[in-house]
Every structure is written in C-alpha cells, then in structure tokens.
Tab-separated table of C-alpha atoms in Angstrom:
chain	number	residue	atom	x	y	z
A	1	UNK	CA	194.885	135.979	62.798
A	2	UNK	CA	191.521	134.983	61.363
A	3	UNK	CA	188.705	136.801	59.611
A	4	UNK	CA	185.758	134.541	58.896
A	5	UNK	CA	182.035	134.869	58.212
A	6	UNK	CA	180.096	131.672	58.799
A	7	UNK	CA	176.599	132.306	57.427
A	8	UNK	CA	173.556	130.091	57.854
A	9	UNK	CA	172.400	130.761	54.294
A	10	UNK	CA	173.403	132.664	51.156
A	11	UNK	CA	169.889	133.909	50.601
A	12	UNK	CA	167.072	134.947	52.874
A	13	UNK	CA	163.442	134.700	51.800
A	14	UNK	CA	162.390	137.473	49.417
A	15	UNK	CA	165.931	138.763	48.828
A	16	UNK	CA	168.655	138.187	46.223
A	17	UNK	CA	171.757	136.003	46.471
A	18	UNK	CA	173.994	137.308	49.318
A	19	UNK	CA	171.976	140.546	49.319
A	20	UNK	CA	171.354	140.670	53.087
A	21	UNK	CA	175.107	140.317	53.698
A	22	UNK	CA	176.527	142.757	51.112
A	23	UNK	CA	177.305	145.616	53.524
A	24	UNK	CA	179.050	143.181	55.800
A	25	UNK	CA	180.962	141.627	52.899
A	26	UNK	CA	182.140	144.996	51.646
A	27	UNK	CA	183.901	145.458	54.952
A	28	UNK	CA	184.985	141.810	55.280
A	29	UNK	CA	186.691	141.799	51.883
A	30	UNK	CA	187.817	145.453	51.958
A	31	UNK	CA	191.461	144.618	51.199
A	32	UNK	CA	190.514	142.099	48.510
A	33	UNK	CA	190.061	142.703	44.777
A	34	UNK	CA	189.538	139.143	43.546
A	35	UNK	CA	187.760	136.449	45.548
A	36	UNK	CA	188.500	132.778	44.994
A	37	UNK	CA	185.141	131.019	44.791
A	38	UNK	CA	184.849	127.316	45.584
A	39	UNK	CA	181.703	126.075	43.806
A	40	UNK	CA	182.207	122.392	44.685
A	41	UNK	CA	178.902	122.038	46.614
A	42	UNK	CA	176.988	122.444	43.319
A	43	UNK	CA	173.438	123.230	44.570
A	44	UNK	CA	170.947	121.292	42.489
A	45	UNK	CA	173.895	119.743	40.637
A	46	UNK	CA	174.631	122.934	38.614
A	47	UNK	CA	178.007	123.282	36.920
A	48	UNK	CA	181.010	124.982	38.493
A	49	UNK	CA	180.809	127.663	35.794
A	50	UNK	CA	177.117	128.384	36.323
A	51	UNK	CA	177.559	128.580	40.077
A	52	UNK	CA	180.589	130.859	39.802
A	53	UNK	CA	178.540	133.162	37.583
A	54	UNK	CA	175.940	133.527	40.355
A	55	UNK	CA	178.600	134.422	42.929
A	56	UNK	CA	180.269	136.753	40.453
A	57	UNK	CA	177.085	138.741	39.830
A	58	UNK	CA	176.516	139.272	43.559
A	59	UNK	CA	180.081	140.435	44.236
A	60	UNK	CA	180.037	142.784	41.257
A	61	UNK	CA	177.655	144.949	43.296
A	62	UNK	CA	180.475	145.638	45.759
A	63	UNK	CA	183.065	145.868	42.995
A	64	UNK	CA	184.850	142.579	43.602
A	65	UNK	CA	185.779	140.124	40.904
A	66	UNK	CA	185.278	136.398	41.466
A	67	UNK	CA	187.240	133.515	39.988
A	68	UNK	CA	186.214	129.883	40.334
A	69	UNK	CA	188.783	127.454	41.729
A	70	UNK	CA	188.027	125.112	38.810
A	71	UNK	CA	189.468	127.727	36.435
A	72	UNK	CA	192.948	127.086	37.886
A	73	UNK	CA	195.159	124.156	36.932
A	74	UNK	CA	195.961	123.399	40.543
A	75	UNK	CA	193.502	123.877	43.396
A	76	UNK	CA	196.205	123.959	46.101
A	77	UNK	CA	198.106	126.757	44.354
A	78	UNK	CA	194.906	128.683	43.703
A	79	UNK	CA	194.198	128.646	47.445
A	80	UNK	CA	197.796	129.546	48.359
A	81	UNK	CA	197.609	132.625	46.134
A	82	UNK	CA	194.074	133.689	47.075
A	83	UNK	CA	193.372	137.147	48.519
A	84	UNK	CA	189.984	136.026	49.849
A	85	UNK	CA	187.978	132.787	49.793
A	86	UNK	CA	184.254	132.098	49.451
A	87	UNK	CA	182.878	128.564	49.754
A	88	UNK	CA	179.254	128.491	48.595
A	89	UNK	CA	176.394	126.287	49.719
A	90	UNK	CA	174.845	123.254	48.089
A	91	UNK	CA	175.429	119.690	49.140
A	92	UNK	CA	177.992	119.229	51.936
A	93	UNK	CA	178.748	115.617	50.915
A	94	UNK	CA	179.576	116.711	47.367
A	95	UNK	CA	181.601	119.668	48.662
A	96	UNK	CA	183.658	117.652	51.149
A	97	UNK	CA	184.266	114.831	48.641
A	98	UNK	CA	185.665	117.319	46.145
A	99	UNK	CA	187.735	119.171	48.758
A	100	UNK	CA	189.371	115.878	49.780
A	101	UNK	CA	189.849	114.815	46.172
A	102	UNK	CA	191.651	118.068	45.348
A	103	UNK	CA	193.601	118.131	48.643
A	104	UNK	CA	192.083	121.537	49.355
A	105	UNK	CA	191.237	121.324	53.058
A	106	UNK	CA	194.718	121.795	54.532
A	107	UNK	CA	195.593	124.755	52.239
A	108	UNK	CA	192.284	126.471	53.091
A	109	UNK	CA	192.949	126.025	56.795
A	110	UNK	CA	196.463	127.441	56.413
A	111	UNK	CA	195.280	130.407	54.340
A	112	UNK	CA	192.499	131.282	56.768
A	113	UNK	CA	194.782	130.885	59.785
A	114	UNK	CA	197.187	133.298	58.058
A	115	UNK	CA	194.435	135.919	57.854
A	116	UNK	CA	192.952	135.449	54.372
A	117	UNK	CA	189.299	136.492	54.768
A	118	UNK	CA	186.867	133.583	54.373
A	119	UNK	CA	183.147	133.523	53.711
A	120	UNK	CA	181.108	130.347	54.023
A	121	UNK	CA	177.389	129.967	53.409
A	122	UNK	CA	175.416	126.855	54.309
A	123	UNK	CA	177.624	123.884	53.214
A	124	UNK	CA	180.564	126.334	53.146
A	125	UNK	CA	179.751	127.089	56.787
A	126	UNK	CA	179.318	123.489	57.800
A	127	UNK	CA	182.939	122.804	56.879
A	128	UNK	CA	184.131	125.500	59.321
A	129	UNK	CA	183.068	123.229	62.184
A	130	UNK	CA	185.007	120.280	63.566
A	131	UNK	CA	183.064	117.798	61.460
A	132	UNK	CA	180.247	117.766	58.902
A	133	UNK	CA	178.181	115.424	61.079
A	134	UNK	CA	175.540	118.107	61.665
A	135	UNK	CA	174.788	118.996	58.050
A	136	UNK	CA	171.152	118.815	56.930
A	137	UNK	CA	172.068	117.559	53.486
A	138	UNK	CA	171.201	114.284	51.834
A	139	UNK	CA	174.254	111.955	51.673
A	140	UNK	CA	174.250	111.728	47.882
A	141	UNK	CA	178.006	111.070	47.712
A	142	UNK	CA	180.394	109.180	50.036
A	143	UNK	CA	183.268	111.404	51.187
A	144	UNK	CA	186.524	109.873	52.494
A	145	UNK	CA	185.883	111.392	55.928
A	146	UNK	CA	183.392	113.615	57.776
A	147	UNK	CA	186.255	115.633	59.325
A	148	UNK	CA	186.288	119.267	58.228
A	149	UNK	CA	188.283	122.470	58.797
A	150	UNK	CA	187.813	122.966	62.544
A	151	UNK	CA	188.135	126.749	62.210
A	152	UNK	CA	185.824	126.973	65.215
A	153	UNK	CA	185.849	124.498	68.129
A	154	UNK	CA	182.270	123.270	67.640
A	155	UNK	CA	179.886	122.076	64.929
A	156	UNK	CA	177.544	124.173	62.790
A	157	UNK	CA	173.939	123.422	61.937
A	158	UNK	CA	172.975	125.931	59.225
A	159	UNK	CA	169.379	126.676	58.142
A	160	UNK	CA	168.364	125.883	61.718
A	161	UNK	CA	164.646	125.188	61.756
A	162	UNK	CA	162.345	125.321	64.769
A	163	UNK	CA	159.812	122.492	65.086
A	164	UNK	CA	156.733	123.130	62.953
A	165	UNK	CA	153.800	123.475	65.347
A	166	UNK	CA	150.997	120.965	64.745
A	167	UNK	CA	152.975	119.082	62.085
A	168	UNK	CA	151.676	115.542	61.638
A	169	UNK	CA	154.894	114.412	59.988
A	170	UNK	CA	156.697	111.763	62.054
A	171	UNK	CA	160.216	112.501	60.757
A	172	UNK	CA	162.620	113.877	63.367
A	173	UNK	CA	162.710	117.599	64.170
A	174	UNK	CA	166.056	119.336	63.827
A	175	UNK	CA	166.364	119.404	67.614
A	176	UNK	CA	165.788	115.632	67.823
A	177	UNK	CA	168.473	115.081	65.181
A	178	UNK	CA	171.041	117.138	67.077
A	179	UNK	CA	170.141	115.328	70.307
A	180	UNK	CA	170.858	112.059	68.471
A	181	UNK	CA	174.213	113.522	67.377
A	182	UNK	CA	174.999	114.041	71.067
A	183	UNK	CA	174.243	110.418	71.876
A	184	UNK	CA	177.439	109.628	69.938
A	185	UNK	CA	179.494	112.866	69.873
A	186	UNK	CA	180.552	115.470	72.452
A	187	UNK	CA	181.236	118.753	70.671
A	188	UNK	CA	178.726	121.625	70.994
A	189	UNK	CA	176.505	122.520	68.040
A	190	UNK	CA	175.204	125.942	67.141
A	191	UNK	CA	171.885	126.027	65.296
A	192	UNK	CA	172.149	129.122	63.059
A	193	UNK	CA	168.789	130.392	61.809
A	194	UNK	CA	168.597	131.821	58.294
A	195	UNK	CA	169.848	135.415	58.439
A	196	UNK	CA	172.308	134.715	61.263
A	197	UNK	CA	176.053	134.394	60.948
A	198	UNK	CA	179.130	133.982	63.098
A	199	UNK	CA	181.823	136.618	62.713
A	200	UNK	CA	185.300	135.409	63.653
A	201	UNK	CA	187.948	138.113	64.128
A	202	UNK	CA	191.131	136.597	65.527
A	203	UNK	CA	189.995	134.926	68.749
A	204	UNK	CA	186.713	136.823	68.982
A	205	UNK	CA	183.641	134.856	67.893
A	206	UNK	CA	180.364	136.785	67.742
A	207	UNK	CA	176.825	135.853	66.737
A	208	UNK	CA	175.538	138.392	64.175
A	209	UNK	CA	172.270	139.169	62.408
A	210	UNK	CA	168.925	139.958	63.996
A	211	UNK	CA	167.994	136.528	65.342
A	212	UNK	CA	168.827	134.388	68.334
A	213	UNK	CA	170.753	131.137	67.828
A	214	UNK	CA	170.087	127.799	69.522
A	215	UNK	CA	172.935	126.136	71.393
A	216	UNK	CA	173.186	122.393	71.898
A	217	UNK	CA	175.720	121.187	74.425
A	218	UNK	CA	176.095	117.499	75.168
A	219	UNK	CA	174.106	116.548	78.285
A	220	UNK	CA	172.419	119.972	78.638
A	221	UNK	CA	168.982	121.266	77.705
A	222	UNK	CA	169.272	123.301	74.464
A	223	UNK	CA	169.018	127.059	74.959
A	224	UNK	CA	168.877	130.343	73.049
A	225	UNK	CA	171.541	133.034	72.888
A	226	UNK	CA	171.024	136.648	71.835
A	227	UNK	CA	172.564	138.175	68.746
A	228	UNK	CA	175.914	139.900	69.419
A	229	UNK	CA	176.723	137.244	72.037
A	230	UNK	CA	180.350	136.292	72.433
A	231	UNK	CA	180.693	132.610	71.456
A	232	UNK	CA	184.084	132.046	73.105
A	233	UNK	CA	182.473	129.933	75.836
A	234	UNK	CA	181.452	127.331	73.255
A	235	UNK	CA	184.040	124.579	73.077
B	1	UNK	CA	161.786	83.555	47.384
B	2	UNK	CA	161.346	86.796	49.258
B	3	UNK	CA	158.758	88.182	51.651
B	4	UNK	CA	159.494	91.762	52.623
B	5	UNK	CA	157.609	94.770	53.963
B	6	UNK	CA	159.415	98.068	53.393
B	7	UNK	CA	157.481	100.657	55.393
B	8	UNK	CA	157.934	104.420	55.286
B	9	UNK	CA	157.427	104.753	59.032
B	10	UNK	CA	156.776	102.651	62.135
B	11	UNK	CA	154.170	105.055	63.404
B	12	UNK	CA	151.569	107.247	61.762
B	13	UNK	CA	150.326	110.418	63.421
B	14	UNK	CA	147.829	109.752	66.225
B	15	UNK	CA	148.417	105.991	66.332
B	16	UNK	CA	150.619	103.620	68.373
B	17	UNK	CA	153.909	101.994	67.359
B	18	UNK	CA	153.312	99.707	64.325
B	19	UNK	CA	149.552	99.914	64.986
B	20	UNK	CA	148.527	100.778	61.418
B	21	UNK	CA	150.461	97.737	60.145
B	22	UNK	CA	149.432	95.081	62.671
B	23	UNK	CA	146.881	93.268	60.482
B	24	UNK	CA	149.421	93.140	57.683
B	25	UNK	CA	152.143	91.939	60.049
B	26	UNK	CA	149.967	89.165	61.435
B	27	UNK	CA	149.807	87.734	57.934
B	28	UNK	CA	153.435	88.569	57.053
B	29	UNK	CA	154.807	86.751	60.095
B	30	UNK	CA	152.125	84.028	60.201
B	31	UNK	CA	154.660	81.175	60.241
B	32	UNK	CA	156.895	82.921	62.789
B	33	UNK	CA	156.795	82.641	66.582
B	34	UNK	CA	159.867	84.684	67.504
B	35	UNK	CA	161.051	87.725	65.559
B	36	UNK	CA	164.690	88.775	65.606
B	37	UNK	CA	164.711	92.540	66.187
B	38	UNK	CA	167.666	94.649	65.085
B	39	UNK	CA	167.596	97.810	67.231
B	40	UNK	CA	170.885	99.247	65.909
B	41	UNK	CA	169.339	102.477	64.552
B	42	UNK	CA	168.672	103.613	68.159
B	43	UNK	CA	166.140	106.444	67.603
B	44	UNK	CA	167.040	109.341	69.889
B	45	UNK	CA	170.073	107.325	71.037
B	46	UNK	CA	167.973	104.955	73.201
B	47	UNK	CA	169.516	101.678	74.319
B	48	UNK	CA	169.132	98.416	72.441
B	49	UNK	CA	167.184	97.017	75.407
B	50	UNK	CA	164.774	99.951	75.591
B	51	UNK	CA	164.146	99.847	71.845
B	52	UNK	CA	163.601	96.068	71.843
B	53	UNK	CA	161.048	96.535	74.608
B	54	UNK	CA	159.048	98.910	72.368
B	55	UNK	CA	159.060	96.424	69.478
B	56	UNK	CA	158.216	93.596	71.865
B	57	UNK	CA	155.121	95.365	73.216
B	58	UNK	CA	153.771	95.979	69.722
B	59	UNK	CA	154.261	92.378	68.571
B	60	UNK	CA	152.705	90.985	71.751
B	61	UNK	CA	149.380	92.220	70.365
B	62	UNK	CA	149.652	89.692	67.538
B	63	UNK	CA	151.122	87.041	69.835
B	64	UNK	CA	154.694	87.116	68.596
B	65	UNK	CA	157.739	87.218	70.834
B	66	UNK	CA	160.658	89.492	69.982
B	67	UNK	CA	164.328	89.028	70.816
B	68	UNK	CA	166.964	91.698	70.272
B	69	UNK	CA	170.021	90.782	68.210
B	70	UNK	CA	172.209	92.285	70.962
B	71	UNK	CA	171.014	89.511	73.315
B	72	UNK	CA	172.924	86.940	71.247
B	73	UNK	CA	176.675	86.334	71.497
B	74	UNK	CA	177.070	86.356	67.737
B	75	UNK	CA	175.020	88.552	65.402
B	76	UNK	CA	175.721	86.433	62.300
B	77	UNK	CA	174.467	83.271	63.972
B	78	UNK	CA	171.429	85.057	65.355
B	79	UNK	CA	170.488	86.070	61.805
B	80	UNK	CA	171.198	82.604	60.386
B	81	UNK	CA	168.828	81.058	62.925
B	82	UNK	CA	166.109	83.720	62.712
B	83	UNK	CA	162.513	82.817	61.771
B	84	UNK	CA	161.705	86.434	60.932
B	85	UNK	CA	163.623	89.738	60.987
B	86	UNK	CA	162.543	93.280	61.892
B	87	UNK	CA	164.955	96.199	61.467
B	88	UNK	CA	163.531	99.262	63.227
B	89	UNK	CA	163.940	102.937	62.401
B	90	UNK	CA	166.152	105.575	63.951
B	91	UNK	CA	169.354	106.895	62.438
B	92	UNK	CA	170.445	105.171	59.215
B	93	UNK	CA	174.118	106.137	59.702
B	94	UNK	CA	174.153	104.523	63.155
B	95	UNK	CA	172.289	101.470	61.844
B	96	UNK	CA	174.569	100.913	58.851
B	97	UNK	CA	177.740	101.470	60.916
B	98	UNK	CA	176.658	98.805	63.388
B	99	UNK	CA	175.537	96.388	60.649
B	100	UNK	CA	178.983	96.634	59.035
B	101	UNK	CA	180.740	96.371	62.394
B	102	UNK	CA	178.879	93.158	63.219
B	103	UNK	CA	179.167	91.747	59.669
B	104	UNK	CA	175.378	91.514	59.575
B	105	UNK	CA	174.538	92.735	56.066
B	106	UNK	CA	175.484	89.633	54.079
B	107	UNK	CA	173.711	87.220	56.466
B	108	UNK	CA	170.535	89.364	56.376
B	109	UNK	CA	170.603	89.368	52.585
B	110	UNK	CA	171.048	85.594	52.501
B	111	UNK	CA	168.269	84.998	55.052
B	112	UNK	CA	165.808	87.251	53.228
B	113	UNK	CA	166.687	85.746	49.844
B	114	UNK	CA	165.988	82.339	51.365
B	115	UNK	CA	162.477	83.439	52.305
B	116	UNK	CA	162.802	84.584	55.928
B	117	UNK	CA	160.136	87.322	56.271
B	118	UNK	CA	161.622	90.791	56.766
B	119	UNK	CA	160.073	93.995	58.040
B	120	UNK	CA	161.845	97.328	57.770
B	121	UNK	CA	160.563	100.677	58.968
B	122	UNK	CA	162.221	103.994	58.093
B	123	UNK	CA	166.002	103.385	58.498
B	124	UNK	CA	165.231	99.643	58.328
B	125	UNK	CA	163.578	100.351	54.966
B	126	UNK	CA	166.357	102.578	53.671
B	127	UNK	CA	168.767	99.654	53.882
B	128	UNK	CA	166.551	97.561	51.567
B	129	UNK	CA	167.553	99.888	48.729
B	130	UNK	CA	170.772	99.746	46.718
B	131	UNK	CA	172.412	102.413	48.871
B	132	UNK	CA	171.573	104.614	51.856
B	133	UNK	CA	172.292	107.763	49.824
B	134	UNK	CA	168.640	108.836	49.985
B	135	UNK	CA	168.143	108.699	53.741
B	136	UNK	CA	166.801	111.835	55.448
B	137	UNK	CA	168.916	111.289	58.535
B	138	UNK	CA	171.659	113.446	59.965
B	139	UNK	CA	175.113	111.889	59.366
B	140	UNK	CA	175.966	111.614	63.063
B	141	UNK	CA	178.293	108.642	62.517
B	142	UNK	CA	180.645	107.715	59.639
B	143	UNK	CA	179.829	104.251	58.248
B	144	UNK	CA	182.439	102.287	56.261
B	145	UNK	CA	180.220	102.465	53.160
B	146	UNK	CA	176.819	103.746	51.996
B	147	UNK	CA	176.119	100.457	50.196
B	148	UNK	CA	173.158	98.565	51.633
B	149	UNK	CA	171.185	95.355	51.061
B	150	UNK	CA	169.901	95.903	47.534
B	151	UNK	CA	166.814	93.770	48.161
B	152	UNK	CA	165.030	96.000	45.639
B	153	UNK	CA	166.709	97.464	42.516
B	154	UNK	CA	166.197	101.127	43.503
B	155	UNK	CA	166.609	103.487	46.446
B	156	UNK	CA	164.080	104.301	49.160
B	157	UNK	CA	163.213	107.724	50.528
B	158	UNK	CA	161.052	107.068	53.598
B	159	UNK	CA	158.936	109.729	55.354
B	160	UNK	CA	158.551	111.370	51.959
B	161	UNK	CA	157.431	114.944	52.497
B	162	UNK	CA	155.754	117.201	49.950
B	163	UNK	CA	157.006	120.801	49.807
B	164	UNK	CA	155.399	122.937	52.512
B	165	UNK	CA	153.335	125.584	50.713
B	166	UNK	CA	154.340	129.156	51.532
B	167	UNK	CA	157.333	128.070	53.601
B	168	UNK	CA	159.896	130.874	53.902
B	169	UNK	CA	162.646	128.431	54.816
B	170	UNK	CA	165.426	128.334	52.212
B	171	UNK	CA	166.616	124.781	52.981
B	172	UNK	CA	166.081	122.294	50.141
B	173	UNK	CA	162.752	120.512	49.702
B	174	UNK	CA	162.832	116.732	49.614
B	175	UNK	CA	162.267	116.818	45.862
B	176	UNK	CA	165.253	119.145	45.384
B	177	UNK	CA	167.430	116.807	47.443
B	178	UNK	CA	166.476	113.782	45.363
B	179	UNK	CA	167.092	115.768	42.166
B	180	UNK	CA	170.592	116.521	43.507
B	181	UNK	CA	171.041	112.788	44.135
B	182	UNK	CA	170.315	112.231	40.451
B	183	UNK	CA	172.987	114.702	39.414
B	184	UNK	CA	175.478	112.104	40.685
B	185	UNK	CA	173.606	108.756	40.718
B	186	UNK	CA	171.390	106.851	38.273
B	187	UNK	CA	169.145	104.500	40.241
B	188	UNK	CA	165.444	105.338	40.660
B	189	UNK	CA	164.149	106.537	44.031
B	190	UNK	CA	160.723	105.940	45.494
B	191	UNK	CA	159.427	108.593	47.884
B	192	UNK	CA	157.239	106.657	50.335
B	193	UNK	CA	154.798	108.829	52.256
B	194	UNK	CA	154.064	107.962	55.885
B	195	UNK	CA	151.487	105.158	55.890
B	196	UNK	CA	152.746	103.631	52.619
B	197	UNK	CA	154.804	100.507	52.266
B	198	UNK	CA	156.213	98.241	49.582
B	199	UNK	CA	155.217	94.584	49.770
B	200	UNK	CA	157.706	92.231	48.136
B	201	UNK	CA	156.485	88.682	47.490
B	202	UNK	CA	159.029	86.787	45.433
B	203	UNK	CA	159.412	88.895	42.285
B	204	UNK	CA	156.219	90.871	42.826
B	205	UNK	CA	156.705	94.381	44.197
B	206	UNK	CA	153.545	96.295	45.116
B	207	UNK	CA	152.894	99.729	46.613
B	208	UNK	CA	150.531	99.362	49.595
B	209	UNK	CA	148.651	101.653	51.988
B	210	UNK	CA	146.147	104.364	51.078
B	211	UNK	CA	148.483	106.958	49.550
B	212	UNK	CA	150.225	107.553	46.258
B	213	UNK	CA	154.029	107.388	46.114
B	214	UNK	CA	156.342	109.730	44.231
B	215	UNK	CA	158.779	108.250	41.729
B	216	UNK	CA	162.066	109.888	40.808
B	217	UNK	CA	163.848	108.514	37.779
B	218	UNK	CA	167.104	110.045	36.597
B	219	UNK	CA	166.483	112.547	33.808
B	220	UNK	CA	162.667	112.403	34.083
B	221	UNK	CA	160.122	114.685	35.731
B	222	UNK	CA	159.043	113.130	39.057
B	223	UNK	CA	155.570	111.580	38.996
B	224	UNK	CA	152.971	109.948	41.230
B	225	UNK	CA	151.883	106.319	41.199
B	226	UNK	CA	148.669	104.919	42.679
B	227	UNK	CA	148.560	102.532	45.603
B	228	UNK	CA	148.489	98.855	44.545
B	229	UNK	CA	150.724	99.682	41.581
B	230	UNK	CA	153.162	97.028	40.467
B	231	UNK	CA	156.697	98.389	40.992
B	232	UNK	CA	158.453	95.876	38.742
B	233	UNK	CA	159.083	98.587	36.129
B	234	UNK	CA	161.326	100.444	38.542
B	235	UNK	CA	164.937	99.530	38.006
C-alpha cells in the first residue's frame, strides 16, 4: 500500500510554491490534517524554520497544517507518528546527509510502505529512487552513502533539461551525464521535466502532468514517453 | 617549487582538443619528453586507451609523447617516475574514486610539489582545489572522500556558467549552487570560465586567458577579477 507523488519541481515558472500541484495535493492528502515537513535539503542554505514557513503557507491554501521535523525531539518518532510526509527540494547531498544522521531513511520507507501519503519535490523526489547518483545538485556535503529510499525501482532525474540548441558551453548536457551514469550503473533513469510528476498508488506508477518524460535505459537509445503512461515496465 | 596549469576546459567551442592551450603547453612542458596521462575521469565512459589516444594526438602537435597511467603495472611508481603529469576531464566522481583506489593522490601531490609540471583540465582541475565539493559533475560513483590535492588554497568551479537570461528553468544557477556551498563550507571558490586557466609558478598564482573570473568568498557578494590578476589574496 503506497501513495506517493514524486514531483520534478516544487515550483513552475511564473507560479507560486506548489501552486501547480495544489488540486492534486488536496486529493493526495485528503485523509491528512497535519503534514510532517522535512526541510533538511535547505535550498540556498535557509533555516529549517524559514523553509517550513514556506511549505506551511502553501498548504494553508488547502487547509492543511504543516509541522517541521526539526520541531520534534526525535526524528524517528516524528516519522512514525506522521499522517503524511513532505520532503522538500534543495540540495540532495545536504538532505541525504541529514537523513542518515537522524536515522530517518528506514522509518520513512516503513511509513510510506504502510500507506502514509508522501510528497517529494526535486531533492525530495531524488531520494525516492534507488540511489541519489542522478541528482543535479552540487556535492557541497559528503553523505555516508548515495543509497536512498528505493520506493520506485529506478532512479529519478528531476528538473530534466533538454540540450540548449546552439549553446557554445562545453559542459555536459543532462543526457550526456545520464549516459555517463550508465557506463557505471544499470538501473533505468527517468528524466522528469518541470511540471511532471510520478503518481504511485500501490503498484501502479503513472507519469502525470502535461509533458512527456525522457527514459534512459542502460544500453538503449533514450526515448520519450507520453503523460499518463504506466511506468511499471521500468525496472 | 610548483608549475601547474589549472584549466577550466580542455576544449573551447569551435576548436580542437587542447588547441587553445598548445602554445602555453609547449612552454609549460618544455623540459618534458613524455607526459604521464591520467585518463581516470573517462568522459562519456570511454576507455582509458581511447582517452589516452585523444591526449596523445593533441600533444603530438608539440612533439611530446603521452603514456597512460593504466599502461603501467603500478600507478604510484608511474607517478614517481613521471617527467610531467596531465589529468584530463570527464567525471570528477569517477576520477577521484579511481585516484583513491590506486593510492595516486599523495604521489601526485609530492611530484607536483617537487616541481613536476602538472596540467589539469575540468575534472583534472577540480582536484587541484581543497575539495571536489564544487564540481559540476553528476555523482555517478561514490568516492571514499571528497578531499582532493589542495595544490591551491581554495576550490575550483570549472566551466563556470553565467545565469542564462530569461531562462524559465527552475534548477539552480551556478551562482546559487556556490552560495549553497558557502552555507556549509568556508573556503573561497573561483569560477573559471571556459578559456580561462590558473597558472601556478612556485608561489605565484595568476589568472590567464582572455576572460574575467568570478570569485566567491564566504559571506561576501561574488565579484569579477580581471585576467592576469594575482590570485595570492585568495585563501
């Protein structure tokens, strides 16, 4: 029993925080009054309090209260007692370091497997994959491992970006980076464009939003899949 | 006694591999016949042989031979006996993992400190900094540490990229990423644009190439410095 939203981004261009997802979240968290927010990814290095305030304001619009995990004495107990969980974006290395430090990964996996609704955006989506090896973030902190929740049997690349036509920059495109990943790793990767998300309901995995997603399987040419595609084939 | 070139990139747009640097390299390696090439970063996952062949072709134009470190039985001895060292670009996580695996970092540091001329491009430049925390690469492999050579008392951000005006992509700009780095780390970072390099001659550190570089110091507003600036202030 699982109910998960794995979103490419919290915010799409020209729209407020979580705004494009609010209808979906109203349904996703319909049985939930208070959401446990995990602000560990600290975008731009902001404080846990400041970040929780941002999440709180967005969820107020659908009449949910939000409490930051840092407000509890014990992170494991906070997760065990949560009605719903939201892990926000920021830096995946900072997020994963803090999750390991507070022994939070196993309790989150248990809670989500037991049916507690989960929302991840960006870094919070990355950790739903098998590993964080396909994050776009700068490695500003050294986590004890790159292994993550494995709530889906593949890796996530959020904020997926198509090559910029006529760019003169010689840095690798996102596609080149994921191809390099597959020189050393086997699991599939889904490149989720901003505005896309994966909805997991029990064993049903579906691509949502208006856009296509790009699929990278080891040894195959990358290809596009339509929105509303069933992602069960991806493992 | 040090003689180091820390280049943002091996290749600038519209030019061949190392082409923009060849005059500089002819002087840098003037006392060297054979350069030890370290192909561990494996751009795009190419083999050590294939990558060494690329480096070899470029250096042939200035009449230097190139031998890959993988052609030697023992990496440490290969470094100890090297006349000159070139660490090529690719993926910094792959490079650093392999350097640790083959116990190559300490011998490189010793060789370079003893005056063996060193060239790094991209990932090979990242490792000249205190840590690899400011690489742009995807973390496709888990290295035993992010600590690198510390040949200069700051961190490098190669392929430095200015924000793309009017981009609707919500992923972090390079500047935002480096600001996040400074939420958790203190050392300065130099953003080296493609075509720039740092020349180290003993204790003299100079920005070279035609472009400005962007300096990020913890707690300060980022700022530009002119080419030919002395970088000794940066620590």
